[in-house]
Coordinates of C-alpha atoms and ligand atoms in Angstrom, one line a residue:
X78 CA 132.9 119.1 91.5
X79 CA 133.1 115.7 92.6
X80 CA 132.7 113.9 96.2
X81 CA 134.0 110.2 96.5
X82 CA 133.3 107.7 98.8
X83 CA 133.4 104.2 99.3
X84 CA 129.7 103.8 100.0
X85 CA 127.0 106.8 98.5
X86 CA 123.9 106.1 100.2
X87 CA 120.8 108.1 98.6
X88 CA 118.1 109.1 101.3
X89 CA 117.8 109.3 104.7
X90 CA 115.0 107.7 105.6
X91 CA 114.8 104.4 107.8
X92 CA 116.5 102.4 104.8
X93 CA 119.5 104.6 104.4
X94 CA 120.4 105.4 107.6
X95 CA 119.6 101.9 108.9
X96 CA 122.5 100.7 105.7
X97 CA 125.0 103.7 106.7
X98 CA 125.3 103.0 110.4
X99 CA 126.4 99.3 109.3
X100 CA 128.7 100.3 106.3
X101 CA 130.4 102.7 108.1
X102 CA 132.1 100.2 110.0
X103 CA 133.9 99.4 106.6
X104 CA 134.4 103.1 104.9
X105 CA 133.2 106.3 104.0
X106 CA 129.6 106.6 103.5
X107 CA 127.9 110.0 101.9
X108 CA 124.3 110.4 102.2
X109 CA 122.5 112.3 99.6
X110 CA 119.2 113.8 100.7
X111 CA 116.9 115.9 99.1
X112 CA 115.9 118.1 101.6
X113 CA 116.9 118.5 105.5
X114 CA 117.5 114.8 106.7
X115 CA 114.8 113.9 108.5
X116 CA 112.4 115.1 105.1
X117 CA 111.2 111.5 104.8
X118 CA 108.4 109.4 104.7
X119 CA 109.6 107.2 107.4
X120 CA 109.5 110.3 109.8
X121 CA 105.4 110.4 109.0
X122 CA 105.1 106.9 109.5
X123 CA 102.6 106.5 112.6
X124 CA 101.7 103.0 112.9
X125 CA 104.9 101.2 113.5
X126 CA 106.7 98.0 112.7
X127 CA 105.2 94.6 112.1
X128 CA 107.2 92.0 113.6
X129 CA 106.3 88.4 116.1
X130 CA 106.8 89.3 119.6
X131 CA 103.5 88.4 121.7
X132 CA 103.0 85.0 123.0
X133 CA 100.1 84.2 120.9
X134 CA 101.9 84.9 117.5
X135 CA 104.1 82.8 115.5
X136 CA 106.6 83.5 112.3
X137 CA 103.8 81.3 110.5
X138 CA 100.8 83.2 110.7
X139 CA 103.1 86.5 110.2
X140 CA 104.1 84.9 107.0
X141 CA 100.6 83.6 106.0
X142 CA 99.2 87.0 106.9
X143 CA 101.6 88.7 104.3
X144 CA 100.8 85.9 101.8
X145 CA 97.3 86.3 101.7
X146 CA 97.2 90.2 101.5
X147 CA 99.9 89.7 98.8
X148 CA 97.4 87.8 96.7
X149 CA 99.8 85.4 95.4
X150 CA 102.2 87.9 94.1
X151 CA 104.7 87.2 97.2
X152 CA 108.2 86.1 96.7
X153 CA 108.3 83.4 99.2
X154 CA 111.3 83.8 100.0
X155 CA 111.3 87.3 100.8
X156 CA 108.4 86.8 103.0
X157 CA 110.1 84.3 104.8
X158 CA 113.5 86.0 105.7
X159 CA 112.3 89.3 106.4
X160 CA 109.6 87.8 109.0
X161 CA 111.9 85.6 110.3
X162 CA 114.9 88.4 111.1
X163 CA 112.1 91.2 112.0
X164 CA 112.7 90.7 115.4
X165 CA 116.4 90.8 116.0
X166 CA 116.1 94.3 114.4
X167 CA 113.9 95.5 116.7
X168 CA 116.0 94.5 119.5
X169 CA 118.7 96.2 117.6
X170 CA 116.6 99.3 117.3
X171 CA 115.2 99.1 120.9
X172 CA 119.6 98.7 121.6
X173 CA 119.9 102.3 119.5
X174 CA 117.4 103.7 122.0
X175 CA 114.2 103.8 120.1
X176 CA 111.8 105.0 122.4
X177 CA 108.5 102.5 121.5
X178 CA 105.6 102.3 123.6
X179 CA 105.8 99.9 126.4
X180 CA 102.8 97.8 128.4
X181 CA 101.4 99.3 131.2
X182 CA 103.0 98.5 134.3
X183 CA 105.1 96.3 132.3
X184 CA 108.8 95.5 130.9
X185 CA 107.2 94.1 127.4
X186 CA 106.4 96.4 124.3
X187 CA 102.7 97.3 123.5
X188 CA 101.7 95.6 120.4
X189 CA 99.1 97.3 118.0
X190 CA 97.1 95.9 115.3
X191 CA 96.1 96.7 112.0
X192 CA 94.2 95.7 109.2
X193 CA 94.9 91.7 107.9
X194 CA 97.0 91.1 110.6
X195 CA 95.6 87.9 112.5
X196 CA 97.3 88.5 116.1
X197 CA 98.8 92.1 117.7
X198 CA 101.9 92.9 116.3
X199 CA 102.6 96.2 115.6
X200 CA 105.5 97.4 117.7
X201 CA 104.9 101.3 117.8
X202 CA 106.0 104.5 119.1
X203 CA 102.2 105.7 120.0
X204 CA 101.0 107.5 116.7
X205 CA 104.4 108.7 115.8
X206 CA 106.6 105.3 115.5
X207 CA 108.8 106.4 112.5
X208 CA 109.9 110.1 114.1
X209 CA 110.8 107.9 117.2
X210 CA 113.0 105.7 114.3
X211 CA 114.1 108.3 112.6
X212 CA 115.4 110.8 115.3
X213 CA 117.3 107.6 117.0
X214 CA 119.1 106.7 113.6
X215 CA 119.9 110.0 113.1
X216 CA 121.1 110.7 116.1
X217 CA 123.6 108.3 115.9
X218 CA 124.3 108.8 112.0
X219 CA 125.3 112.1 113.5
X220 CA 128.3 111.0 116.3
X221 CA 129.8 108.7 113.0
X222 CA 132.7 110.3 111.9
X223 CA 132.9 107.8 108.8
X224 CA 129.2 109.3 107.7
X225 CA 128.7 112.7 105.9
X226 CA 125.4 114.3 104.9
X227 CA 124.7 116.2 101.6
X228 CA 121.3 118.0 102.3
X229 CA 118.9 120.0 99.7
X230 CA 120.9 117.6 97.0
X231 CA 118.4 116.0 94.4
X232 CA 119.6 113.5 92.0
X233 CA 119.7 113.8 88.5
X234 CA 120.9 110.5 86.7
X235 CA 123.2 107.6 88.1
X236 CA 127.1 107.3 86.8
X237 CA 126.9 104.0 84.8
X238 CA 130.0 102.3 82.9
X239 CA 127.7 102.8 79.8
X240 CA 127.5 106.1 80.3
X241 CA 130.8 106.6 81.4
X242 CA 131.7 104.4 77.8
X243 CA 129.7 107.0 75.6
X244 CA 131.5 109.3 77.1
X245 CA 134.8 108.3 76.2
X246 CA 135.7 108.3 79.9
X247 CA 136.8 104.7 80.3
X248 CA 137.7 102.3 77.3
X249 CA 136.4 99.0 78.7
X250 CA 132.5 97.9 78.7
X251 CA 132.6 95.1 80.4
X252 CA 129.7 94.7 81.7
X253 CA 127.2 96.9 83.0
X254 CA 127.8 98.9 86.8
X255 CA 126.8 102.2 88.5
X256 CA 129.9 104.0 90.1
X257 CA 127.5 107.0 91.4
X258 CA 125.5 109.6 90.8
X259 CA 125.2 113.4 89.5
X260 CA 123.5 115.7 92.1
X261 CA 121.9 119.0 91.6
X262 CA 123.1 121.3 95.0
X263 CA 119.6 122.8 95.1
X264 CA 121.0 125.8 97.5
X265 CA 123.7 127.1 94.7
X266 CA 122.1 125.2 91.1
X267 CA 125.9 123.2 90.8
X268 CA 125.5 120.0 89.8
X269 CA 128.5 117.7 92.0
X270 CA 129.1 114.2 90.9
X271 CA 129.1 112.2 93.9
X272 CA 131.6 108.5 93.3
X273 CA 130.6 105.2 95.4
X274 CA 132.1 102.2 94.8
X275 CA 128.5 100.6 96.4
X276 CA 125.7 102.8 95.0
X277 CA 122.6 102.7 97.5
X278 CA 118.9 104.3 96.4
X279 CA 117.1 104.6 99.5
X280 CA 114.9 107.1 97.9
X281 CA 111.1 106.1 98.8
X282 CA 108.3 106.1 97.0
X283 CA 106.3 108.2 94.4
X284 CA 103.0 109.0 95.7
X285 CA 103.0 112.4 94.7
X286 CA 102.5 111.2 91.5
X287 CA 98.9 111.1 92.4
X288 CA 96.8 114.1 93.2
X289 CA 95.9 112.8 97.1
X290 CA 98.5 111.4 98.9
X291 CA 99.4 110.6 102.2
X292 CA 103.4 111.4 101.2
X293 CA 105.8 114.1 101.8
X294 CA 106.6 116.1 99.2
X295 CA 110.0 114.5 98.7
X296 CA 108.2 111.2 97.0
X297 CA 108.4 111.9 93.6
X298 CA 110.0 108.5 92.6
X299 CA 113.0 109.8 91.8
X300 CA 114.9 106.6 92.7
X301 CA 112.7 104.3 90.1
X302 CA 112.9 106.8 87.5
X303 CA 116.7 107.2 87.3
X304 CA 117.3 103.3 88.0
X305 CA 115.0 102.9 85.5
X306 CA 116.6 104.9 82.5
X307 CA 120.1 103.5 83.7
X308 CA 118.7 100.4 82.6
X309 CA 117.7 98.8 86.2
X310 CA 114.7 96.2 86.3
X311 CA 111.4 97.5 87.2
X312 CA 108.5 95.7 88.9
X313 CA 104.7 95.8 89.6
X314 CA 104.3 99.0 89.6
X315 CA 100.9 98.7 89.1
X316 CA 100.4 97.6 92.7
X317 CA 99.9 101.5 94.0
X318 CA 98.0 101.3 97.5
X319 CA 96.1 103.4 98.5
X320 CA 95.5 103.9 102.4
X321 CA 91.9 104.2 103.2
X322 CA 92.2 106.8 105.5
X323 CA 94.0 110.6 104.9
X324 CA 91.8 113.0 106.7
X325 CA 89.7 114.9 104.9
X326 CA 90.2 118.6 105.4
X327 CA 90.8 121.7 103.0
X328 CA 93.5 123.0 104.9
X329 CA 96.1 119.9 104.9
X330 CA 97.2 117.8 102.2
X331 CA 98.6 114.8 103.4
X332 CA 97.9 114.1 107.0
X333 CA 97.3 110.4 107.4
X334 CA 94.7 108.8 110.1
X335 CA 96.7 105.4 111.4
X336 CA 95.0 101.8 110.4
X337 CA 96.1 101.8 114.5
X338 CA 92.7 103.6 114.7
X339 CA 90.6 100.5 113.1
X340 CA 92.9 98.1 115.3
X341 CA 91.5 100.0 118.3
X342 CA 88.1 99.9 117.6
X343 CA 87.7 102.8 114.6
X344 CA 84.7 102.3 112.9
X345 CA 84.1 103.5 108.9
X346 CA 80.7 105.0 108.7
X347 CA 79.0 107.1 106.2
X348 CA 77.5 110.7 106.7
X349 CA 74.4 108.7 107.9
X350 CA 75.9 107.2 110.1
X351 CA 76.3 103.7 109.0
X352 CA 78.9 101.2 109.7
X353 CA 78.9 100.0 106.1
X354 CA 82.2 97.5 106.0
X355 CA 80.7 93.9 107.1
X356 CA 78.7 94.6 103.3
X357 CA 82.2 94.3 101.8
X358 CA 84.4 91.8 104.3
X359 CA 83.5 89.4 107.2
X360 CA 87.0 91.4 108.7
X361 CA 84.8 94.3 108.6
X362 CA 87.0 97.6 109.2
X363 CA 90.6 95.6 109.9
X364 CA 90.0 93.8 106.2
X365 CA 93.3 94.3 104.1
X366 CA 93.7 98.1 102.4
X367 CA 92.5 97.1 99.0
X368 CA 89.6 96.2 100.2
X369 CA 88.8 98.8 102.7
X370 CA 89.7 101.3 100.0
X371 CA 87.5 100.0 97.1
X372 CA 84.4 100.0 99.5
X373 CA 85.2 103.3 100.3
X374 CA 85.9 104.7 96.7
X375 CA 82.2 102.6 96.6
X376 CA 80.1 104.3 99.1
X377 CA 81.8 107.8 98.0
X378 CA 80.7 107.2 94.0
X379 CA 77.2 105.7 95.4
X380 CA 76.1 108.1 97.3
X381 CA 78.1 111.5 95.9
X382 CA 79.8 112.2 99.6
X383 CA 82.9 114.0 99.6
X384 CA 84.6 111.9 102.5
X385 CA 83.5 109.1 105.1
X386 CA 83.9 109.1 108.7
X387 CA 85.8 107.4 111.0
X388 CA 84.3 106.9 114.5
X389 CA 86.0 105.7 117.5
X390 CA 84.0 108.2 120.2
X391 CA 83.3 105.2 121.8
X392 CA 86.8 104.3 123.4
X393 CA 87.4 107.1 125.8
X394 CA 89.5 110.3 125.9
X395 CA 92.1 109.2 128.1
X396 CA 92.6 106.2 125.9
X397 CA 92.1 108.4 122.5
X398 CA 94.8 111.0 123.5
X399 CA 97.3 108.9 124.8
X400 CA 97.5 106.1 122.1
X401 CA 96.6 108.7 119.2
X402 CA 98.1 112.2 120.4
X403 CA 99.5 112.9 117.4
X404 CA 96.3 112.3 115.6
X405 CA 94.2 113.8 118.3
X406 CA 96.2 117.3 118.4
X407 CA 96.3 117.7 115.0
X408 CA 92.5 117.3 114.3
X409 CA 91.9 119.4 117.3
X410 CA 94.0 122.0 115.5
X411 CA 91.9 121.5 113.0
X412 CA 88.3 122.0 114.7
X413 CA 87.4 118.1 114.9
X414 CA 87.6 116.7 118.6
X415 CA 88.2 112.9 117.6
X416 CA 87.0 112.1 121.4
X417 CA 83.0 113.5 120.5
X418 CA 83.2 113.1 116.6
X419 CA 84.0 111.0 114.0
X420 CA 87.0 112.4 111.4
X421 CA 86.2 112.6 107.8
X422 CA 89.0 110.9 105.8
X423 CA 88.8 109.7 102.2
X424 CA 91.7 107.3 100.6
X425 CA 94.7 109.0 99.3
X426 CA 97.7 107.1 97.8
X427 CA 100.1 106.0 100.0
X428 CA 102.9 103.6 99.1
X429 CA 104.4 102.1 95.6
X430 CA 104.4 98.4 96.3
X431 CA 106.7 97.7 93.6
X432 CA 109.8 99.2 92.2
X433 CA 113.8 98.5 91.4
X434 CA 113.1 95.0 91.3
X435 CA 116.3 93.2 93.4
X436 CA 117.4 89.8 95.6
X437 CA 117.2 89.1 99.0
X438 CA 120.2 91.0 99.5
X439 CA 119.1 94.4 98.3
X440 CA 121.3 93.9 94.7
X441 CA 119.6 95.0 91.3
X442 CA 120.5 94.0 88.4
X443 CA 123.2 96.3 87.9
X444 CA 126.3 95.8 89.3
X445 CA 127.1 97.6 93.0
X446 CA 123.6 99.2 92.8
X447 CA 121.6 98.2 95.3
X448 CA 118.0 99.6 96.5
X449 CA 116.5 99.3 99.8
X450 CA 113.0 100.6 101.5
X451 CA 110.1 101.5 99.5
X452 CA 112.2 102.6 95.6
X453 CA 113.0 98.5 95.5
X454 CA 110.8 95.4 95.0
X455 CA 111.6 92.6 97.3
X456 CA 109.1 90.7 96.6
X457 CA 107.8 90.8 100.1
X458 CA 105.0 92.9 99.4
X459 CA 103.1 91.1 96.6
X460 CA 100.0 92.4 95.2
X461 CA 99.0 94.4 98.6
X462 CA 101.6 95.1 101.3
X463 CA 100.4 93.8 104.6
X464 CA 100.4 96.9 106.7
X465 CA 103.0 98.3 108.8
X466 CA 105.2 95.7 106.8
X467 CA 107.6 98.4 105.2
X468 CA 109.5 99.6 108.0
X469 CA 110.4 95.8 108.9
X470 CA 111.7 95.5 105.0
X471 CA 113.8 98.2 105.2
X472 CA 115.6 97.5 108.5
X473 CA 115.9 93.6 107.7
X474 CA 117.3 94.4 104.0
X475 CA 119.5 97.1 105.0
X476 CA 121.4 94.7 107.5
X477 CA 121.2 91.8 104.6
X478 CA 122.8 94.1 102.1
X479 CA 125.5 94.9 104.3
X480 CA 127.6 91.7 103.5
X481 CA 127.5 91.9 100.0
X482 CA 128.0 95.4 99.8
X483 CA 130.8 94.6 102.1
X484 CA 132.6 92.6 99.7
X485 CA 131.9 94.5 96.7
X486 CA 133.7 97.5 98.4
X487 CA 137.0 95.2 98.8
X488 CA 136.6 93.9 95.3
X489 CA 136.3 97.9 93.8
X490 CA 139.0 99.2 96.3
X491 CA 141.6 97.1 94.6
X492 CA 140.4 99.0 91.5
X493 CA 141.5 103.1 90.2
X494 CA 138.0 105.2 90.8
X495 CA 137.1 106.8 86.5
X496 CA 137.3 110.1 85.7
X497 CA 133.6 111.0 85.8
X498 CA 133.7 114.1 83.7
X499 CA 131.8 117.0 84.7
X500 CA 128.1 117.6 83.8
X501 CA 127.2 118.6 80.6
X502 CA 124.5 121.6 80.9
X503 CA 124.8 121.8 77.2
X504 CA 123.9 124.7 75.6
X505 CA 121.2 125.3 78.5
X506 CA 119.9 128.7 79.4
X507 CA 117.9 129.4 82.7
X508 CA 114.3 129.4 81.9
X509 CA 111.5 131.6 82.9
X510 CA 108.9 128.9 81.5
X511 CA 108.4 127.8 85.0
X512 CA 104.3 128.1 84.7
X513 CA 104.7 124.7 81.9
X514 CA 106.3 122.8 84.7
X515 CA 103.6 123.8 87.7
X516 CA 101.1 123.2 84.8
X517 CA 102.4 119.7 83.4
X518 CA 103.0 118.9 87.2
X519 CA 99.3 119.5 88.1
X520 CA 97.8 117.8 84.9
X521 CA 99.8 114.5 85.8
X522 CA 98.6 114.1 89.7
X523 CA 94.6 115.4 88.6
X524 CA 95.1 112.5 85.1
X525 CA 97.0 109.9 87.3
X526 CA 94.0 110.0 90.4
X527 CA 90.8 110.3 88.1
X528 CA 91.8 107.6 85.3
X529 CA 95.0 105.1 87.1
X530 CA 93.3 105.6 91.0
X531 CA 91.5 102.3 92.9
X532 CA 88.8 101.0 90.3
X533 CA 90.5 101.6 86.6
X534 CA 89.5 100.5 83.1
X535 CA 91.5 100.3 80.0
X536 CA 89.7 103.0 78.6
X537 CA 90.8 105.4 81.0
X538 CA 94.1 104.1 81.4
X539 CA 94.6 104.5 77.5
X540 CA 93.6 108.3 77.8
X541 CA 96.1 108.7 80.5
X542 CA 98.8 106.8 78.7
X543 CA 98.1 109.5 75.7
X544 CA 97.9 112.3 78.1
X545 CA 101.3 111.3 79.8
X546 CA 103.2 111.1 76.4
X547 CA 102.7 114.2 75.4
X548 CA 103.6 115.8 79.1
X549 CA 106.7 113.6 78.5
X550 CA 107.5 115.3 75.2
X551 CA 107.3 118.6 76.6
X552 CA 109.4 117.9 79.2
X553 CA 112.1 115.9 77.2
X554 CA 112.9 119.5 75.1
X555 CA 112.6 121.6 78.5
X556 CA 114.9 118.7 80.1
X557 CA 117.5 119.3 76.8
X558 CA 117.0 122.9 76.7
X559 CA 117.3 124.9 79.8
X560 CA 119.1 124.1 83.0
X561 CA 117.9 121.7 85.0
X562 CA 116.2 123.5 88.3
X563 CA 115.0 120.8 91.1
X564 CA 111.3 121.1 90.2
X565 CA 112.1 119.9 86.7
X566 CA 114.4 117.1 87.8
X567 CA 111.1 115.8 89.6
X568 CA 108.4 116.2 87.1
X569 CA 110.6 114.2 84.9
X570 CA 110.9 111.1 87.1
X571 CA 107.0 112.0 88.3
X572 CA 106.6 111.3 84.4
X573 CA 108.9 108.7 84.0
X574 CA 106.6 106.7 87.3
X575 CA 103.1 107.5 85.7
X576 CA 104.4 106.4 82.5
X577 CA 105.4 103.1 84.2
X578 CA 102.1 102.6 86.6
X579 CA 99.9 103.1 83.2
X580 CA 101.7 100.4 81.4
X581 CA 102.4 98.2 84.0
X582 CA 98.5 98.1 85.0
X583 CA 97.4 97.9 81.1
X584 CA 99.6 95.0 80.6
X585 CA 97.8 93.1 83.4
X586 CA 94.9 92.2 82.1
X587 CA 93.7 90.7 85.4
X588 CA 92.4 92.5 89.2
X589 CA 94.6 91.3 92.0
X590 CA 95.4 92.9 95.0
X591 CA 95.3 96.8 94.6
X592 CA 94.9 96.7 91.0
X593 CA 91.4 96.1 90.1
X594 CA 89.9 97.3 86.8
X595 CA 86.3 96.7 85.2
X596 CA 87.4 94.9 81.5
X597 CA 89.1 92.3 83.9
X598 CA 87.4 91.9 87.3
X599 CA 88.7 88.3 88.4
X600 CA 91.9 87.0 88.6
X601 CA 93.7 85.1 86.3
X602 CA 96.2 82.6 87.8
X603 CA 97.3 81.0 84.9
X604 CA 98.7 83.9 83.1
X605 CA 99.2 86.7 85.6
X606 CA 100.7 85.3 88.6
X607 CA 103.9 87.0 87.7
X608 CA 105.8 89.9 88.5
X609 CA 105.1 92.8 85.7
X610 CA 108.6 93.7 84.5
X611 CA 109.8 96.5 82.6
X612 CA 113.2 97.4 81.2
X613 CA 114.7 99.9 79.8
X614 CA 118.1 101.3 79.6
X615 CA 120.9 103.2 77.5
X616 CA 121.9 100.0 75.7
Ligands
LIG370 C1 99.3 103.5 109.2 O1 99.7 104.0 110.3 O2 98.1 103.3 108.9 C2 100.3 103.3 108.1 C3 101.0 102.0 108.4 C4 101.5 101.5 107.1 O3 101.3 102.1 106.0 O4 102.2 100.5 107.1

C-alpha cells in the first residue's frame, strides 16, 4: 500500500505540526504518528517557552545565557537566530490562540524562570504550557484540508535512492536523497509506504532508553536510529540531560516536577532537611541541570537516600495551586500535599541534546530530509540545553525550514515520484518469542542508567558497550526473522541510540556539560571542543 504526498511530516508534536500548518499552504502534508496525535512529549512539557519579552531582558543575555550552559559546544549561529526569531513565534502562537498565562491585572504575559536563566523569561501556560501548544496546533492542523493524519503508525526505515538503487527500483544514483518512509499500521500489522517529496522527522527524543525518565512512552529514538542507518549525520549524543527533578513515587513512572518550581522559590533539601545546593553552585537551586543533577546523584550516593526533596511550603497555597495545579493535583492524587510538604523527586533522563545533526534551516545531510525538534542537532543546545529552550527551537526551525522545503517541493514536483516497491517481510513468521524482546528491552534501560547515567567512567561504559552488542545481535536475527511487531521496531532503534550514546561519550575523553566521567574530570578545549559525529549508512 502506498500514500503520497508532497510533504510527509513524521510526529506530531510541537515541531511537526508547527512545519505542517506552514507547508500546507504549498501541498499535501501527511503526518505519521505513532500513537493518537497528541502522544507527544511536547503535550507533557510544563515549563514553557524561553524567549525575550520583559523589559529587563535583552537578545544578549538570552544568548549568553544559552552559551554558557552550552559549555562551549554552541553553534553560534544557531544560538543567535533562534533567540533572535523566538519572539515573533510567540506572537504567532499567541495569534493561533494559545492560551499562556497572563500578568495579573494586566495585558502582558507572566514570565517564569528557571534554572541558568539570568532574567524571567519563560512564557508559560501555568504548569501545563505544551498541552496549551499542543491542543491550539492541533486544533487547527485539524480544520486544514491540505493535512491528513496517520495515527498508531510507527516507522520502520526511510525510502532512500540507495535503497531504492539496491532494489533495482530506479537506475540512477545520483546522489544520495530520502523520498519517504515505510510505516508499520500498528492497528492491522500492514506495513504502507508513505512517498514525500520533503521528508520531515519530527520524532522527539529517546529517553526511554534509560530506565527513569521523565518521557512518554513514544521516545524511543526512533527518528535517530532510522536517519541514522540511512546514512544521516549524527551528533553529541553523549550530551543526555537529565532533569533533576521527576517525582519520586512507586506508582508513576514519569511524572516530571517543573524547574518553574526552583524559579519560584523550590528548595532541594535532603531527608534531613538541608538545603544542600549553595555547597555545589553560588546559583544555588536555579544553577544549570548538569549541575543540579550531579549534586543530586551526590547527596543520593553519599548518604544512601532513595530520593531528595523539594520544598516550596513556604510560598502559600493560593500561590502553589494556581501557578503549579497540575503539579499540585497530581501529588495530591498521590498522598503528598505540596502546600505542607516537600515532594520527593530524584533525576530521571529527560531530553537528548543531540541528534540528526542539520543547518540552520532544518536540512541534514541527505537530500529533502530534514529534522526538526528534539531528533535533530541545531547546534543551539551545546553541551547542556538551557532550559525551556526546546520548544523555542522547534517553533523557530519549523518556520526556517519552510522556505527551503518550499523550494525543494517545486524542484521534485517537476520530477515522476519511483516506484517504491512493496515491503519485503521476507520469509518472516509471526513470533511468540515476545518474552526476548520485554527481556532485551529491560536489560538496555537497567545497563544504560547504572553504567551511561550522570557520573560515568570508561569502565562502565566499556561493559555497557559489550552488553549492548550482544542485545543488538539478538535482535538483528529476530529483526531478519520474524515479522516486525511495533515493540520490536523500537527496541531496535532503543539499541541503535544506546549503541550511539556509549560511543559517543567513550570517544570524548573529556567532562563538559552533561557528560562528566571520572578517567577525564576536566575539560579539554584543545581537543574536544567539537561536535562528536558519527556516520553510518548503506553505502
Ligand atoms: C521543566 O518544566 O522543568 C522542563 C522544561 C524544559 O525541560 O525545558
Amino acid at each position: 500500500m502506498k500514500y503520497t504526498s508532497d510533504f510527509l511530516v513524521i510526529g506530531s508534536g510541537i515541531a511537526g505540526l508547527s512545519f505542517a500548518l506552514k507547508a500546507a499552504r504549498y501541498g499535501t502534508v501527511n503526518i505519521v504518528t505513532k500513537k493518537e496525535r497528541s502522544d507527544t512529549s511536547t503535550n507533557l512539557a510544563q515549563g514553557g517557552i524561553a524567549s525575550v519579552l520583559g523589559q529587563d531582558d535583552s537578545i544578549d543575555l538570552h544568548i549568553q545565557d544559552t552559551l554558557t550552559s552550552g559549555d562551549g559546544l554552541c553553534h553560534e549561529d544557531a544560538v543567535q537566530l533562534v533567540v533572535s526569531e523566538g519572539p515573533d513565534r510567540i506572537r504567532e502562537l499567541l495569534d493561533l490562540g494559545v492560551e499562556f498565562t497572563h500578568e495579573h491585572g494586566g495585558d502582558g504575559l507572566e514570565l517564569g524562570r528557571e534554572g541558568g536563566h539570568s532574567r524571567r523569561r519563560i512564557v508559560h501556560a501555568q504548569d501545563m504550557t505544551g498541552q496549551a501548544v499542543e491542543k491550539a496546533l492541533l486544533a487547527r492542523a485539524a480544520a486544514e484540508e491540505n493535512i491528513a493524519f496517520y495515527e498508531n503508525h510507527i516507522i520502520i526505515d526511510l525510502i532512500t535512492q540507495f535503497k531504492l538503487y539496491r532494489r533495482g527500483a530506479v537506475t540512477t544514483m545520483s546522489d544520495e536523497s530520502c523520498w519517504g518512509a515505510y510505516a508499520l499500521d500498528i492497528s492491522n500489522s500492514v506495513v504502507k509506504a508513505f512517498l514525500g517529496r520533503v521528508v520531515v522527522l519530527c520524532t522527539g527524543g529517546s529517553g526511554k532508553v534509560y530506565r527513569f525518565t521523565s518521557n512518554p512512552d513514544i521516545a524511543t529514538g526512533d527518528g535517530v536510529a532510522t536517519g541514522y542507518r540511512a546514512g544521516a549525520v549524527v551528533a553529541n549524543m553523549e550530551f543526555v540531560q537529565f532533569h533533576p527533578t521527576c517525582l519520586f513515587n512507586a506508582k508513576v513512572k514519569n511524572f516530571l516536577i517543573s524547574e518553574a518550581v526552583r524559579g519560584e522559590g523550590g528548595r532541594l533539601i535532603d531527608a534531613r532537611g538541608r538545603a544542600f545546593m549553595s555547597e555545589y553552585h553560588e546559583l544555588k537551586d536555579l544553577a544549570f541541570r548538569d549541575i543540579v543533577a550531579r549534586a543530586i546523584d551526590t547527596e543520593l550516593k553519599r548518604s544512601g537516600d532513595e530520593c531528595v526533596y523539594l520544598d516550596i511550603t513556604h510560598r502559600s497555597a493560593g500561590f502553589i495551586k494556581e501557578r503549579f495545579p497540575n503539579i499540585h493535583g497530581r501529588c495530591l492524587e498521590l498522598g503528598v500535599d505540596i502546600t505542607r510538604e516537600p515532594m520527593p523527586v530524584v533525576p530521571a533522563a529527560h531530553y537528548q541534546c543531540g541528534g540528526l545533526l542539520t543547518d540552520t534551516r532544518a536540512r541534514t545531510n541527505i537530500r529533502y530530509l530534514y529534522a526538526l525538534g528534539e531528533v535533530a542537532c541545531t547546534g543551539l543546545h551545546g553541551a547542556n540545553r538551557l532550559a525551556s529552550n526546546s520548544l523555542l527551537e522547534a517553533l523557530v526551525l519549523a518556520d526556517r525550514a519552510i522556505q527551503p522545503a518550499a523550494a525543494d517541493l517545486e524542484y521534485r514536483r517537476a520530477k515522476p515520484l519511483p516506484d517504491v516497491p512493496d515491503w519485503d517481510p521476507g520469509g518472516a513468521e509471526n513470533s511468540d518469542e515476545a518474552v526476548v524482546i520485554s527481556h532485551n528491552w529491560g536489560e538496555i534501560r537497567r545497563c544504560m542508567w547504572n553504567y551511561v547515567g550522570i557520573v560515568r567512567s570508561t569502565s562502565r561504559l566499556t561493559k555497557a558497550k559489550r552488553r549492548i552488542s550482544n542485545i543488538q545481535e539478538e535482535i538483528e536475527e529476530f529483526y531478519w526473522n520474524y515479522l516486525v511487531t511495533a515493540d520490536l521496531i523500537e527496541l531496535r532503534n532503543l539499541t541503535t541510540v544506546a549503541e550511539l550514546i556509549i560511543e559517543s561519550a567513550l570517544s570524548r575523553k573529556e567532562s563538559r556539560g552533561l557528560h562528566y566521567t571520572l578517567d577525564y574530570p576536566f575539560k579539554d578545549d584543545a581537543q574536544f571542543r567539537r561536535d562528536t559525529i558519527f556516520r553510518t549508512g548503506e553505502k
